[in-house]
Amino acid sequence: MSIATFIPQLWSARLLQHLDNALVAKNFFNQEYSGEIQDYGDTVKINQIGTPTIKTYVANADMDSPEELNTAAQELVIDQSKYFNFQVDDVDAAQMRAPLMDSAMNRAGIALAETEDTYLFGLLKAGVVAGNQIGALTIDTPDAAFSMLVKLREILTKSNVPHAGRKVALSPEILSYILEDDRFTGTGGSGAEGTLASGQVGRAMGFDVYEVNTLPTATGVQTVIAGHDLGATFASQIIKTEPYRMEKRFSDGVKGLSVYGAKVLVGKAYASADVTLA
């Protein structure tokens, strides 16, 4: 028997870093109602009040009777429920100096967030009103990509979406075209110097630009989503996290339950484009 077989394995104190998606969908939603949910199946009633009629005032004449403003109620239903359940063996925990359980909990949280991100962008795509959807669009040059942003901006402006706080989510492939355009990265462009210096995505055409890997995709088609967080709401809670001892193993287990729900309340607050890259 070779002596080499007796060389013990050493466990590193450092864990290999994972490559995680940038999770940004929540930036396109407000989270005003998160504190009002307790459990899966909860429903939050959200009221929206109508706009008063503006009338002309005539001196020495009575005004019309006060009008009764209409209200419209929408429901935010907490209809998504996701869980994790993992174990860490005592031997593993003893051999690794790194806080293995804490790291596993962190990984579970990131995995839950990525699931939410994919769900939220899919919900936004479905919630965009028909008039705010750009049909099939081919992008094969930086100019074509920038023209898409111009069109998305026009759509949102016509829908009276506030200029401050607008955002757009782009895939890495589409963003690559934008980054080649001097209007985004050249001298004088909005956020240009910061983009070149740091490599971070900046602003273009009044949008905060986000690079994402969780946008809706179909065969050869990528969806670009732009809008403002006033148009949709998202609420989530991790309602249970329970450590437990495995009955038939020398292992600690942890399970957790996350519930959430989201709703597009104002579809005109968003615009989308279905893009094919040439």
PDB file of C-alpha atoms in Angstrom:
ATOM      1  CA  MET A   1       0.000   0.000   0.000  1.00  0.00           C
ATOM      2  CA  SER A   2       1.359   3.405  -0.969  1.00  0.00           C
ATOM      3  CA  ILE A   3       2.134   5.878   1.760  1.00  0.00           C
ATOM      4  CA  ALA A   4       0.492   8.480  -0.455  1.00  0.00           C
ATOM      5  CA  THR A   5      -2.908   7.026   0.392  1.00  0.00           C
ATOM      6  CA  PHE A   6      -2.413   8.114   4.006  1.00  0.00           C
ATOM      7  CA  ILE A   7      -1.978  11.812   3.196  1.00  0.00           C
ATOM      8  CA  PRO A   8      -4.959  13.531   4.873  1.00  0.00           C
ATOM      9  CA  GLN A   9      -7.199  15.884   2.992  1.00  0.00           C
ATOM     10  CA  LEU A  10      -7.145  19.488   4.125  1.00  0.00           C
ATOM     11  CA  TRP A  11     -10.267  21.621   4.107  1.00  0.00           C
ATOM     12  CA  SER A  12      -9.753  25.235   3.151  1.00  0.00           C
ATOM     13  CA  ALA A  13     -10.880  27.979   5.492  1.00  0.00           C
ATOM     14  CA  ARG A  14     -12.196  29.866   2.470  1.00  0.00           C
ATOM     15  CA  LEU A  15     -15.215  28.907   0.429  1.00  0.00           C
ATOM     16  CA  LEU A  16     -15.124  29.148  -3.348  1.00  0.00           C
ATOM     17  CA  GLN A  17     -17.067  32.201  -4.438  1.00  0.00           C
ATOM     18  CA  HIS A  18     -20.151  31.648  -6.547  1.00  0.00           C
ATOM     19  CA  LEU A  19     -21.083  33.569  -9.677  1.00  0.00           C
ATOM     20  CA  ASP A  20     -24.424  35.126  -8.847  1.00  0.00           C
ATOM     21  CA  ASN A  21     -26.855  37.025 -11.016  1.00  0.00           C
ATOM     22  CA  ALA A  22     -27.356  40.698 -10.326  1.00  0.00           C
ATOM     23  CA  LEU A  23     -30.807  40.771  -8.738  1.00  0.00           C
ATOM     24  CA  VAL A  24     -32.512  44.027  -9.678  1.00  0.00           C
ATOM     25  CA  ALA A  25     -36.192  43.377 -10.439  1.00  0.00           C
ATOM     26  CA  LYS A  26     -37.256  44.806  -7.080  1.00  0.00           C
ATOM     27  CA  ASN A  27     -36.052  48.220  -8.276  1.00  0.00           C
ATOM     28  CA  PHE A  28     -38.974  48.242 -10.719  1.00  0.00           C
ATOM     29  CA  PHE A  29     -41.520  47.690  -7.908  1.00  0.00           C
ATOM     30  CA  ASN A  30     -42.493  49.664  -4.843  1.00  0.00           C
ATOM     31  CA  GLN A  31     -42.656  47.660  -1.614  1.00  0.00           C
ATOM     32  CA  GLU A  32     -45.081  49.805   0.353  1.00  0.00           C
ATOM     33  CA  TYR A  33     -47.263  46.893   1.456  1.00  0.00           C
ATOM     34  CA  SER A  34     -44.637  44.384   2.609  1.00  0.00           C
ATOM     35  CA  GLY A  35     -45.407  45.071   6.255  1.00  0.00           C
ATOM     36  CA  GLU A  36     -49.066  44.141   5.773  1.00  0.00           C
ATOM     37  CA  ILE A  37     -48.607  40.452   4.949  1.00  0.00           C
ATOM     38  CA  GLN A  38     -48.342  37.640   7.466  1.00  0.00           C
ATOM     39  CA  ASP A  39     -48.733  34.372   5.578  1.00  0.00           C
ATOM     40  CA  TYR A  40     -49.260  32.646   2.252  1.00  0.00           C
ATOM     41  CA  GLY A  41     -52.706  33.433   0.839  1.00  0.00           C
ATOM     42  CA  ASP A  42     -52.959  36.884   2.430  1.00  0.00           C
ATOM     43  CA  THR A  43     -54.679  39.565   0.337  1.00  0.00           C
ATOM     44  CA  VAL A  44     -53.981  43.280   0.557  1.00  0.00           C
ATOM     45  CA  LYS A  45     -56.672  45.662  -0.740  1.00  0.00           C
ATOM     46  CA  ILE A  46     -55.165  48.651  -2.546  1.00  0.00           C
ATOM     47  CA  ASN A  47     -57.397  51.639  -3.300  1.00  0.00           C
ATOM     48  CA  GLN A  48     -56.857  54.238  -6.003  1.00  0.00           C
ATOM     49  CA  ILE A  49     -58.832  57.481  -5.946  1.00  0.00           C
ATOM     50  CA  GLY A  50     -60.218  59.198  -9.045  1.00  0.00           C
ATOM     51  CA  THR A  51     -59.163  62.616 -10.332  1.00  0.00           C
ATOM     52  CA  PRO A  52     -61.350  65.655  -9.503  1.00  0.00           C
ATOM     53  CA  THR A  53     -62.872  67.501 -12.469  1.00  0.00           C
ATOM     54  CA  ILE A  54     -61.319  70.924 -13.122  1.00  0.00           C
ATOM     55  CA  LYS A  55     -63.981  73.561 -13.890  1.00  0.00           C
ATOM     56  CA  THR A  56     -64.021  77.256 -14.744  1.00  0.00           C
ATOM     57  CA  TYR A  57     -64.838  79.648 -11.915  1.00  0.00           C
ATOM     58  CA  VAL A  58     -67.283  82.472 -12.727  1.00  0.00           C
ATOM     59  CA  ALA A  59     -67.462  85.500 -10.424  1.00  0.00           C
ATOM     60  CA  ASN A  60     -70.755  86.035  -8.594  1.00  0.00           C
ATOM     61  CA  ALA A  61     -72.020  82.584  -9.622  1.00  0.00           C
ATOM     62  CA  ASP A  62     -72.498  79.500  -7.501  1.00  0.00           C
ATOM     63  CA  MET A  63     -70.107  76.611  -7.986  1.00  0.00           C
ATOM     64  CA  ASP A  64     -71.449  73.182  -8.885  1.00  0.00           C
ATOM     65  CA  SER A  65     -72.184  70.775  -6.068  1.00  0.00           C
ATOM     66  CA  PRO A  66     -69.069  68.913  -4.925  1.00  0.00           C
ATOM     67  CA  GLU A  67     -68.551  65.758  -6.911  1.00  0.00           C
ATOM     68  CA  GLU A  68     -68.079  62.403  -5.282  1.00  0.00           C
ATOM     69  CA  LEU A  69     -64.731  60.943  -6.233  1.00  0.00           C
ATOM     70  CA  ASN A  70     -64.695  57.360  -7.420  1.00  0.00           C
ATOM     71  CA  THR A  71     -62.340  54.794  -5.954  1.00  0.00           C
ATOM     72  CA  ALA A  72     -61.055  51.638  -7.571  1.00  0.00           C
ATOM     73  CA  ALA A  73     -59.750  48.732  -5.507  1.00  0.00           C
ATOM     74  CA  GLN A  74     -57.158  46.228  -6.611  1.00  0.00           C
ATOM     75  CA  GLU A  75     -55.878  43.197  -4.743  1.00  0.00           C
ATOM     76  CA  LEU A  76     -52.326  42.152  -4.031  1.00  0.00           C
ATOM     77  CA  VAL A  77     -52.433  38.403  -3.404  1.00  0.00           C
ATOM     78  CA  ILE A  78     -49.542  36.620  -1.702  1.00  0.00           C
ATOM     79  CA  ASP A  79     -49.711  33.581  -3.962  1.00  0.00           C
ATOM     80  CA  GLN A  80     -46.060  32.532  -4.231  1.00  0.00           C
ATOM     81  CA  SER A  81     -44.529  30.157  -1.692  1.00  0.00           C
ATOM     82  CA  LYS A  82     -40.955  28.847  -1.859  1.00  0.00           C
ATOM     83  CA  TYR A  83     -38.867  26.902   0.637  1.00  0.00           C
ATOM     84  CA  PHE A  84     -35.369  25.549   1.244  1.00  0.00           C
ATOM     85  CA  ASN A  85     -34.317  22.580   3.368  1.00  0.00           C
ATOM     86  CA  PHE A  86     -30.688  21.527   3.751  1.00  0.00           C
ATOM     87  CA  GLN A  87     -28.411  19.747   6.197  1.00  0.00           C
ATOM     88  CA  VAL A  88     -24.785  20.057   7.289  1.00  0.00           C
ATOM     89  CA  ASP A  89     -23.079  16.945   8.628  1.00  0.00           C
ATOM     90  CA  ASP A  90     -21.197  17.268  11.918  1.00  0.00           C
ATOM     91  CA  VAL A  91     -18.025  15.905  10.282  1.00  0.00           C
ATOM     92  CA  ASP A  92     -18.167  18.545   7.569  1.00  0.00           C
ATOM     93  CA  ALA A  93     -18.761  21.256  10.128  1.00  0.00           C
ATOM     94  CA  ALA A  94     -15.829  20.064  12.233  1.00  0.00           C
ATOM     95  CA  GLN A  95     -13.392  19.785   9.310  1.00  0.00           C
ATOM     96  CA  MET A  96     -14.189  23.181   7.821  1.00  0.00           C
ATOM     97  CA  ARG A  97     -13.015  26.140   9.824  1.00  0.00           C
ATOM     98  CA  ALA A  98     -15.187  28.443   7.729  1.00  0.00           C
ATOM     99  CA  PRO A  99     -18.725  29.049   9.060  1.00  0.00           C
ATOM    100  CA  LEU A 100     -20.313  26.462   6.787  1.00  0.00           C
ATOM    101  CA  MET A 101     -23.862  26.795   8.098  1.00  0.00           C
ATOM    102  CA  ASP A 102     -23.843  30.587   7.772  1.00  0.00           C
ATOM    103  CA  SER A 103     -22.552  30.298   4.232  1.00  0.00           C
ATOM    104  CA  ALA A 104     -25.241  27.757   3.350  1.00  0.00           C
ATOM    105  CA  MET A 105     -27.913  30.099   4.702  1.00  0.00           C
ATOM    106  CA  ASN A 106     -26.495  32.906   2.589  1.00  0.00           C
ATOM    107  CA  ARG A 107     -26.607  30.681  -0.501  1.00  0.00           C
ATOM    108  CA  ALA A 108     -30.256  29.814   0.238  1.00  0.00           C
ATOM    109  CA  GLY A 109     -31.144  33.509   0.470  1.00  0.00           C
ATOM    110  CA  ILE A 110     -29.475  34.282  -2.854  1.00  0.00           C
ATOM    111  CA  ALA A 111     -31.255  31.368  -4.544  1.00  0.00           C
ATOM    112  CA  LEU A 112     -34.622  32.598  -3.235  1.00  0.00           C
ATOM    113  CA  ALA A 113     -33.885  36.116  -4.475  1.00  0.00           C
ATOM    114  CA  GLU A 114     -32.993  34.868  -7.953  1.00  0.00           C
ATOM    115  CA  THR A 115     -36.277  32.940  -8.125  1.00  0.00           C
ATOM    116  CA  GLU A 116     -38.145  36.123  -7.162  1.00  0.00           C
ATOM    117  CA  ASP A 117     -36.225  38.171  -9.743  1.00  0.00           C
ATOM    118  CA  THR A 118     -37.247  35.876 -12.604  1.00  0.00           C
ATOM    119  CA  TYR A 119     -40.866  35.871 -11.418  1.00  0.00           C
ATOM    120  CA  LEU A 120     -41.034  39.670 -11.114  1.00  0.00           C
ATOM    121  CA  PHE A 121     -39.666  40.412 -14.584  1.00  0.00           C
ATOM    122  CA  GLY A 122     -42.101  37.898 -16.069  1.00  0.00           C
ATOM    123  CA  LEU A 123     -44.942  39.650 -14.265  1.00  0.00           C
ATOM    124  CA  LEU A 124     -43.852  43.048 -15.596  1.00  0.00           C
ATOM    125  CA  LYS A 125     -43.703  41.758 -19.166  1.00  0.00           C
ATOM    126  CA  ALA A 126     -47.256  40.415 -18.892  1.00  0.00           C
ATOM    127  CA  GLY A 127     -48.513  43.643 -17.287  1.00  0.00           C
ATOM    128  CA  VAL A 128     -47.390  46.126 -19.935  1.00  0.00           C
ATOM    129  CA  VAL A 129     -50.462  47.528 -21.744  1.00  0.00           C
ATOM    130  CA  ALA A 130     -50.668  46.725 -25.450  1.00  0.00           C
ATOM    131  CA  GLY A 131     -50.071  50.323 -26.537  1.00  0.00           C
ATOM    132  CA  ASN A 132     -46.765  50.425 -24.669  1.00  0.00           C
ATOM    133  CA  GLN A 133     -45.330  47.304 -26.280  1.00  0.00           C
ATOM    134  CA  ILE A 134     -42.868  47.661 -29.116  1.00  0.00           C
ATOM    135  CA  GLY A 135     -43.347  44.776 -31.527  1.00  0.00           C
ATOM    136  CA  ALA A 136     -40.582  42.607 -32.911  1.00  0.00           C
ATOM    137  CA  LEU A 137     -37.411  44.669 -33.066  1.00  0.00           C
ATOM    138  CA  THR A 138     -34.041  43.725 -34.550  1.00  0.00           C
ATOM    139  CA  ILE A 139     -30.875  45.182 -33.060  1.00  0.00           C
ATOM    140  CA  ASP A 140     -27.677  44.819 -35.037  1.00  0.00           C
ATOM    141  CA  THR A 141     -25.890  48.126 -34.396  1.00  0.00           C
ATOM    142  CA  PRO A 142     -25.282  50.510 -31.468  1.00  0.00           C
ATOM    143  CA  ASP A 143     -27.501  53.044 -33.225  1.00  0.00           C
ATOM    144  CA  ALA A 144     -30.396  50.573 -33.361  1.00  0.00           C
ATOM    145  CA  ALA A 145     -30.001  49.831 -29.656  1.00  0.00           C
ATOM    146  CA  PHE A 146     -29.963  53.517 -28.759  1.00  0.00           C
ATOM    147  CA  SER A 147     -32.978  54.162 -30.979  1.00  0.00           C
ATOM    148  CA  MET A 148     -34.846  51.559 -28.947  1.00  0.00           C
ATOM    149  CA  LEU A 149     -34.182  53.564 -25.774  1.00  0.00           C
ATOM    150  CA  VAL A 150     -35.440  56.701 -27.510  1.00  0.00           C
ATOM    151  CA  LYS A 151     -38.670  54.919 -28.445  1.00  0.00           C
ATOM    152  CA  LEU A 152     -39.162  53.521 -24.929  1.00  0.00           C
ATOM    153  CA  ARG A 153     -38.660  57.024 -23.547  1.00  0.00           C
ATOM    154  CA  GLU A 154     -41.257  58.412 -25.946  1.00  0.00           C
ATOM    155  CA  ILE A 155     -43.814  55.771 -24.950  1.00  0.00           C
ATOM    156  CA  LEU A 156     -43.402  56.461 -21.233  1.00  0.00           C
ATOM    157  CA  THR A 157     -43.573  60.228 -21.720  1.00  0.00           C
ATOM    158  CA  LYS A 158     -46.818  59.901 -23.675  1.00  0.00           C
ATOM    159  CA  SER A 159     -48.140  57.796 -20.785  1.00  0.00           C
ATOM    160  CA  ASN A 160     -47.330  60.632 -18.328  1.00  0.00           C
ATOM    161  CA  VAL A 161     -44.789  58.522 -16.439  1.00  0.00           C
ATOM    162  CA  PRO A 162     -42.585  60.791 -14.266  1.00  0.00           C
ATOM    163  CA  HIS A 163     -39.138  61.393 -15.711  1.00  0.00           C
ATOM    164  CA  ALA A 164     -37.402  61.064 -12.355  1.00  0.00           C
ATOM    165  CA  GLY A 165     -37.029  57.443 -11.354  1.00  0.00           C
ATOM    166  CA  ARG A 166     -37.322  55.796 -14.764  1.00  0.00           C
ATOM    167  CA  LYS A 167     -35.401  52.550 -15.190  1.00  0.00           C
ATOM    168  CA  VAL A 168     -34.606  50.132 -18.008  1.00  0.00           C
ATOM    169  CA  ALA A 169     -33.409  46.525 -17.767  1.00  0.00           C
ATOM    170  CA  LEU A 170     -31.196  45.174 -20.550  1.00  0.00           C
ATOM    171  CA  SER A 171     -29.522  41.853 -21.215  1.00  0.00           C
ATOM    172  CA  PRO A 172     -25.704  41.862 -21.393  1.00  0.00           C
ATOM    173  CA  GLU A 173     -25.865  41.400 -25.185  1.00  0.00           C
ATOM    174  CA  ILE A 174     -28.082  44.433 -25.748  1.00  0.00           C
ATOM    175  CA  LEU A 175     -26.129  46.521 -23.262  1.00  0.00           C
ATOM    176  CA  SER A 176     -22.950  45.741 -25.188  1.00  0.00           C
ATOM    177  CA  TYR A 177     -24.389  47.606 -28.163  1.00  0.00           C
ATOM    178  CA  ILE A 178     -25.336  50.571 -25.950  1.00  0.00           C
ATOM    179  CA  LEU A 179     -21.834  50.709 -24.489  1.00  0.00           C
ATOM    180  CA  GLU A 180     -20.390  51.097 -27.986  1.00  0.00           C
ATOM    181  CA  ASP A 181     -22.428  54.259 -28.567  1.00  0.00           C
ATOM    182  CA  ASP A 182     -20.627  57.546 -27.919  1.00  0.00           C
ATOM    183  CA  ARG A 183     -23.875  59.072 -26.688  1.00  0.00           C
ATOM    184  CA  PHE A 184     -23.639  56.778 -23.656  1.00  0.00           C
ATOM    185  CA  THR A 185     -19.891  56.503 -23.065  1.00  0.00           C
ATOM    186  CA  GLY A 186     -18.439  59.489 -24.912  1.00  0.00           C
ATOM    187  CA  THR A 187     -17.550  62.841 -23.448  1.00  0.00           C
ATOM    188  CA  GLY A 188     -20.653  64.792 -22.558  1.00  0.00           C
ATOM    189  CA  GLY A 189     -22.941  61.785 -22.257  1.00  0.00           C
ATOM    190  CA  SER A 190     -24.991  61.353 -19.088  1.00  0.00           C
ATOM    191  CA  GLY A 191     -22.839  59.465 -16.596  1.00  0.00           C
ATOM    192  CA  ALA A 192     -20.271  58.857 -19.344  1.00  0.00           C
ATOM    193  CA  GLU A 193     -17.058  59.425 -17.428  1.00  0.00           C
ATOM    194  CA  GLY A 194     -18.288  57.326 -14.504  1.00  0.00           C
ATOM    195  CA  THR A 195     -19.167  54.501 -16.852  1.00  0.00           C
ATOM    196  CA  LEU A 196     -15.740  54.514 -18.477  1.00  0.00           C
ATOM    197  CA  ALA A 197     -13.867  54.860 -15.185  1.00  0.00           C
ATOM    198  CA  SER A 198     -15.651  52.237 -13.133  1.00  0.00           C
ATOM    199  CA  GLY A 199     -17.203  49.891 -15.664  1.00  0.00           C
ATOM    200  CA  GLN A 200     -20.565  50.279 -13.935  1.00  0.00           C
ATOM    201  CA  VAL A 201     -23.765  50.807 -15.893  1.00  0.00           C
ATOM    202  CA  GLY A 202     -24.917  54.427 -15.716  1.00  0.00           C
ATOM    203  CA  ARG A 203     -27.751  56.412 -17.293  1.00  0.00           C
ATOM    204  CA  ALA A 204     -29.004  56.833 -20.831  1.00  0.00           C
ATOM    205  CA  MET A 205     -31.960  58.803 -22.226  1.00  0.00           C
ATOM    206  CA  GLY A 206     -33.182  59.560 -18.706  1.00  0.00           C
ATOM    207  CA  PHE A 207     -33.107  55.895 -17.629  1.00  0.00           C
ATOM    208  CA  ASP A 208     -31.168  54.258 -14.831  1.00  0.00           C
ATOM    209  CA  VAL A 209     -29.712  51.371 -16.830  1.00  0.00           C
ATOM    210  CA  TYR A 210     -29.603  47.891 -15.273  1.00  0.00           C
ATOM    211  CA  GLU A 211     -27.828  44.849 -16.683  1.00  0.00           C
ATOM    212  CA  VAL A 212     -29.751  41.648 -15.939  1.00  0.00           C
ATOM    213  CA  ASN A 213     -29.648  37.920 -16.668  1.00  0.00           C
ATOM    214  CA  THR A 214     -33.205  37.190 -15.509  1.00  0.00           C
ATOM    215  CA  LEU A 215     -35.258  38.992 -18.159  1.00  0.00           C
ATOM    216  CA  PRO A 216     -37.937  36.984 -19.998  1.00  0.00           C
ATOM    217  CA  THR A 217     -36.521  35.193 -23.024  1.00  0.00           C
ATOM    218  CA  ALA A 218     -37.931  32.959 -25.732  1.00  0.00           C
ATOM    219  CA  THR A 219     -36.263  31.328 -28.699  1.00  0.00           C
ATOM    220  CA  GLY A 220     -34.027  34.031 -30.118  1.00  0.00           C
ATOM    221  CA  VAL A 221     -36.043  36.840 -28.489  1.00  0.00           C
ATOM    222  CA  GLN A 222     -35.112  38.934 -25.452  1.00  0.00           C
ATOM    223  CA  THR A 223     -37.510  41.291 -23.697  1.00  0.00           C
ATOM    224  CA  VAL A 224     -36.383  44.756 -22.648  1.00  0.00           C
ATOM    225  CA  ILE A 225     -38.438  46.319 -19.862  1.00  0.00           C
ATOM    226  CA  ALA A 226     -38.536  50.010 -18.933  1.00  0.00           C
ATOM    227  CA  GLY A 227     -40.683  51.867 -16.449  1.00  0.00           C
ATOM    228  CA  HIS A 228     -41.210  53.360 -13.006  1.00  0.00           C
ATOM    229  CA  ASP A 229     -41.768  51.632  -9.659  1.00  0.00           C
ATOM    230  CA  LEU A 230     -44.993  53.584  -9.022  1.00  0.00           C
ATOM    231  CA  GLY A 231     -46.752  51.189 -11.404  1.00  0.00           C
ATOM    232  CA  ALA A 232     -46.271  47.910  -9.542  1.00  0.00           C
ATOM    233  CA  THR A 233     -45.975  46.634  -6.002  1.00  0.00           C
ATOM    234  CA  PHE A 234     -44.154  43.695  -4.449  1.00  0.00           C
ATOM    235  CA  ALA A 235     -44.444  42.263  -0.948  1.00  0.00           C
ATOM    236  CA  SER A 236     -42.474  39.414   0.583  1.00  0.00           C
ATOM    237  CA  GLN A 237     -41.715  37.859   3.942  1.00  0.00           C
ATOM    238  CA  ILE A 238     -39.604  34.951   5.137  1.00  0.00           C
ATOM    239  CA  ILE A 239     -42.212  33.688   7.553  1.00  0.00           C
ATOM    240  CA  LYS A 240     -40.425  30.627   8.918  1.00  0.00           C
ATOM    241  CA  THR A 241     -36.809  29.650   9.508  1.00  0.00           C
ATOM    242  CA  GLU A 242     -36.377  26.527  11.637  1.00  0.00           C
ATOM    243  CA  PRO A 243     -33.169  24.763  12.688  1.00  0.00           C
ATOM    244  CA  TYR A 244     -33.569  21.115  13.621  1.00  0.00           C
ATOM    245  CA  ARG A 245     -31.516  18.008  14.453  1.00  0.00           C
ATOM    246  CA  MET A 246     -31.622  15.157  11.929  1.00  0.00           C
ATOM    247  CA  GLU A 247     -33.088  12.063  13.606  1.00  0.00           C
ATOM    248  CA  LYS A 248     -31.042   9.426  11.785  1.00  0.00           C
ATOM    249  CA  ARG A 249     -27.861  11.410  11.142  1.00  0.00           C
ATOM    250  CA  PHE A 250     -25.307  13.459  13.022  1.00  0.00           C
ATOM    251  CA  SER A 251     -26.363  16.534  11.125  1.00  0.00           C
ATOM    252  CA  ASP A 252     -28.002  19.883  11.677  1.00  0.00           C
ATOM    253  CA  GLY A 253     -30.803  20.839   9.321  1.00  0.00           C
ATOM    254  CA  VAL A 254     -32.338  24.193   8.479  1.00  0.00           C
ATOM    255  CA  LYS A 255     -35.555  24.839   6.588  1.00  0.00           C
ATOM    256  CA  GLY A 256     -37.140  28.106   5.637  1.00  0.00           C
ATOM    257  CA  LEU A 257     -40.305  29.345   3.964  1.00  0.00           C
ATOM    258  CA  SER A 258     -40.625  32.530   1.915  1.00  0.00           C
ATOM    259  CA  VAL A 259     -43.971  33.894   0.702  1.00  0.00           C
ATOM    260  CA  TYR A 260     -44.454  36.763  -1.688  1.00  0.00           C
ATOM    261  CA  GLY A 261     -46.745  38.324  -4.210  1.00  0.00           C
ATOM    262  CA  ALA A 262     -46.630  41.124  -6.754  1.00  0.00           C
ATOM    263  CA  LYS A 263     -49.046  43.013  -8.966  1.00  0.00           C
ATOM    264  CA  VAL A 264     -48.809  45.492 -11.811  1.00  0.00           C
ATOM    265  CA  LEU A 265     -51.221  48.225 -10.746  1.00  0.00           C
ATOM    266  CA  VAL A 266     -50.664  50.704 -13.596  1.00  0.00           C
ATOM    267  CA  GLY A 267     -49.657  48.949 -16.806  1.00  0.00           C
ATOM    268  CA  LYS A 268     -49.051  52.282 -18.565  1.00  0.00           C
ATOM    269  CA  ALA A 269     -46.127  52.918 -16.208  1.00  0.00           C
ATOM    270  CA  TYR A 270     -44.078  50.375 -18.173  1.00  0.00           C
ATOM    271  CA  ALA A 271     -42.964  49.772 -21.741  1.00  0.00           C
ATOM    272  CA  SER A 272     -41.345  46.761 -23.369  1.00  0.00           C
ATOM    273  CA  ALA A 273     -39.594  45.653 -26.530  1.00  0.00           C
ATOM    274  CA  ASP A 274     -39.112  42.136 -27.873  1.00  0.00           C
ATOM    275  CA  VAL A 275     -35.635  42.145 -29.348  1.00  0.00           C
ATOM    276  CA  THR A 276     -33.893  39.839 -31.784  1.00  0.00           C
ATOM    277  CA  LEU A 277     -30.148  40.253 -32.102  1.00  0.00           C
ATOM    278  CA  ALA A 278     -28.794  40.026 -35.633  1.00  0.00           C
TER     279      ALA A 278
END
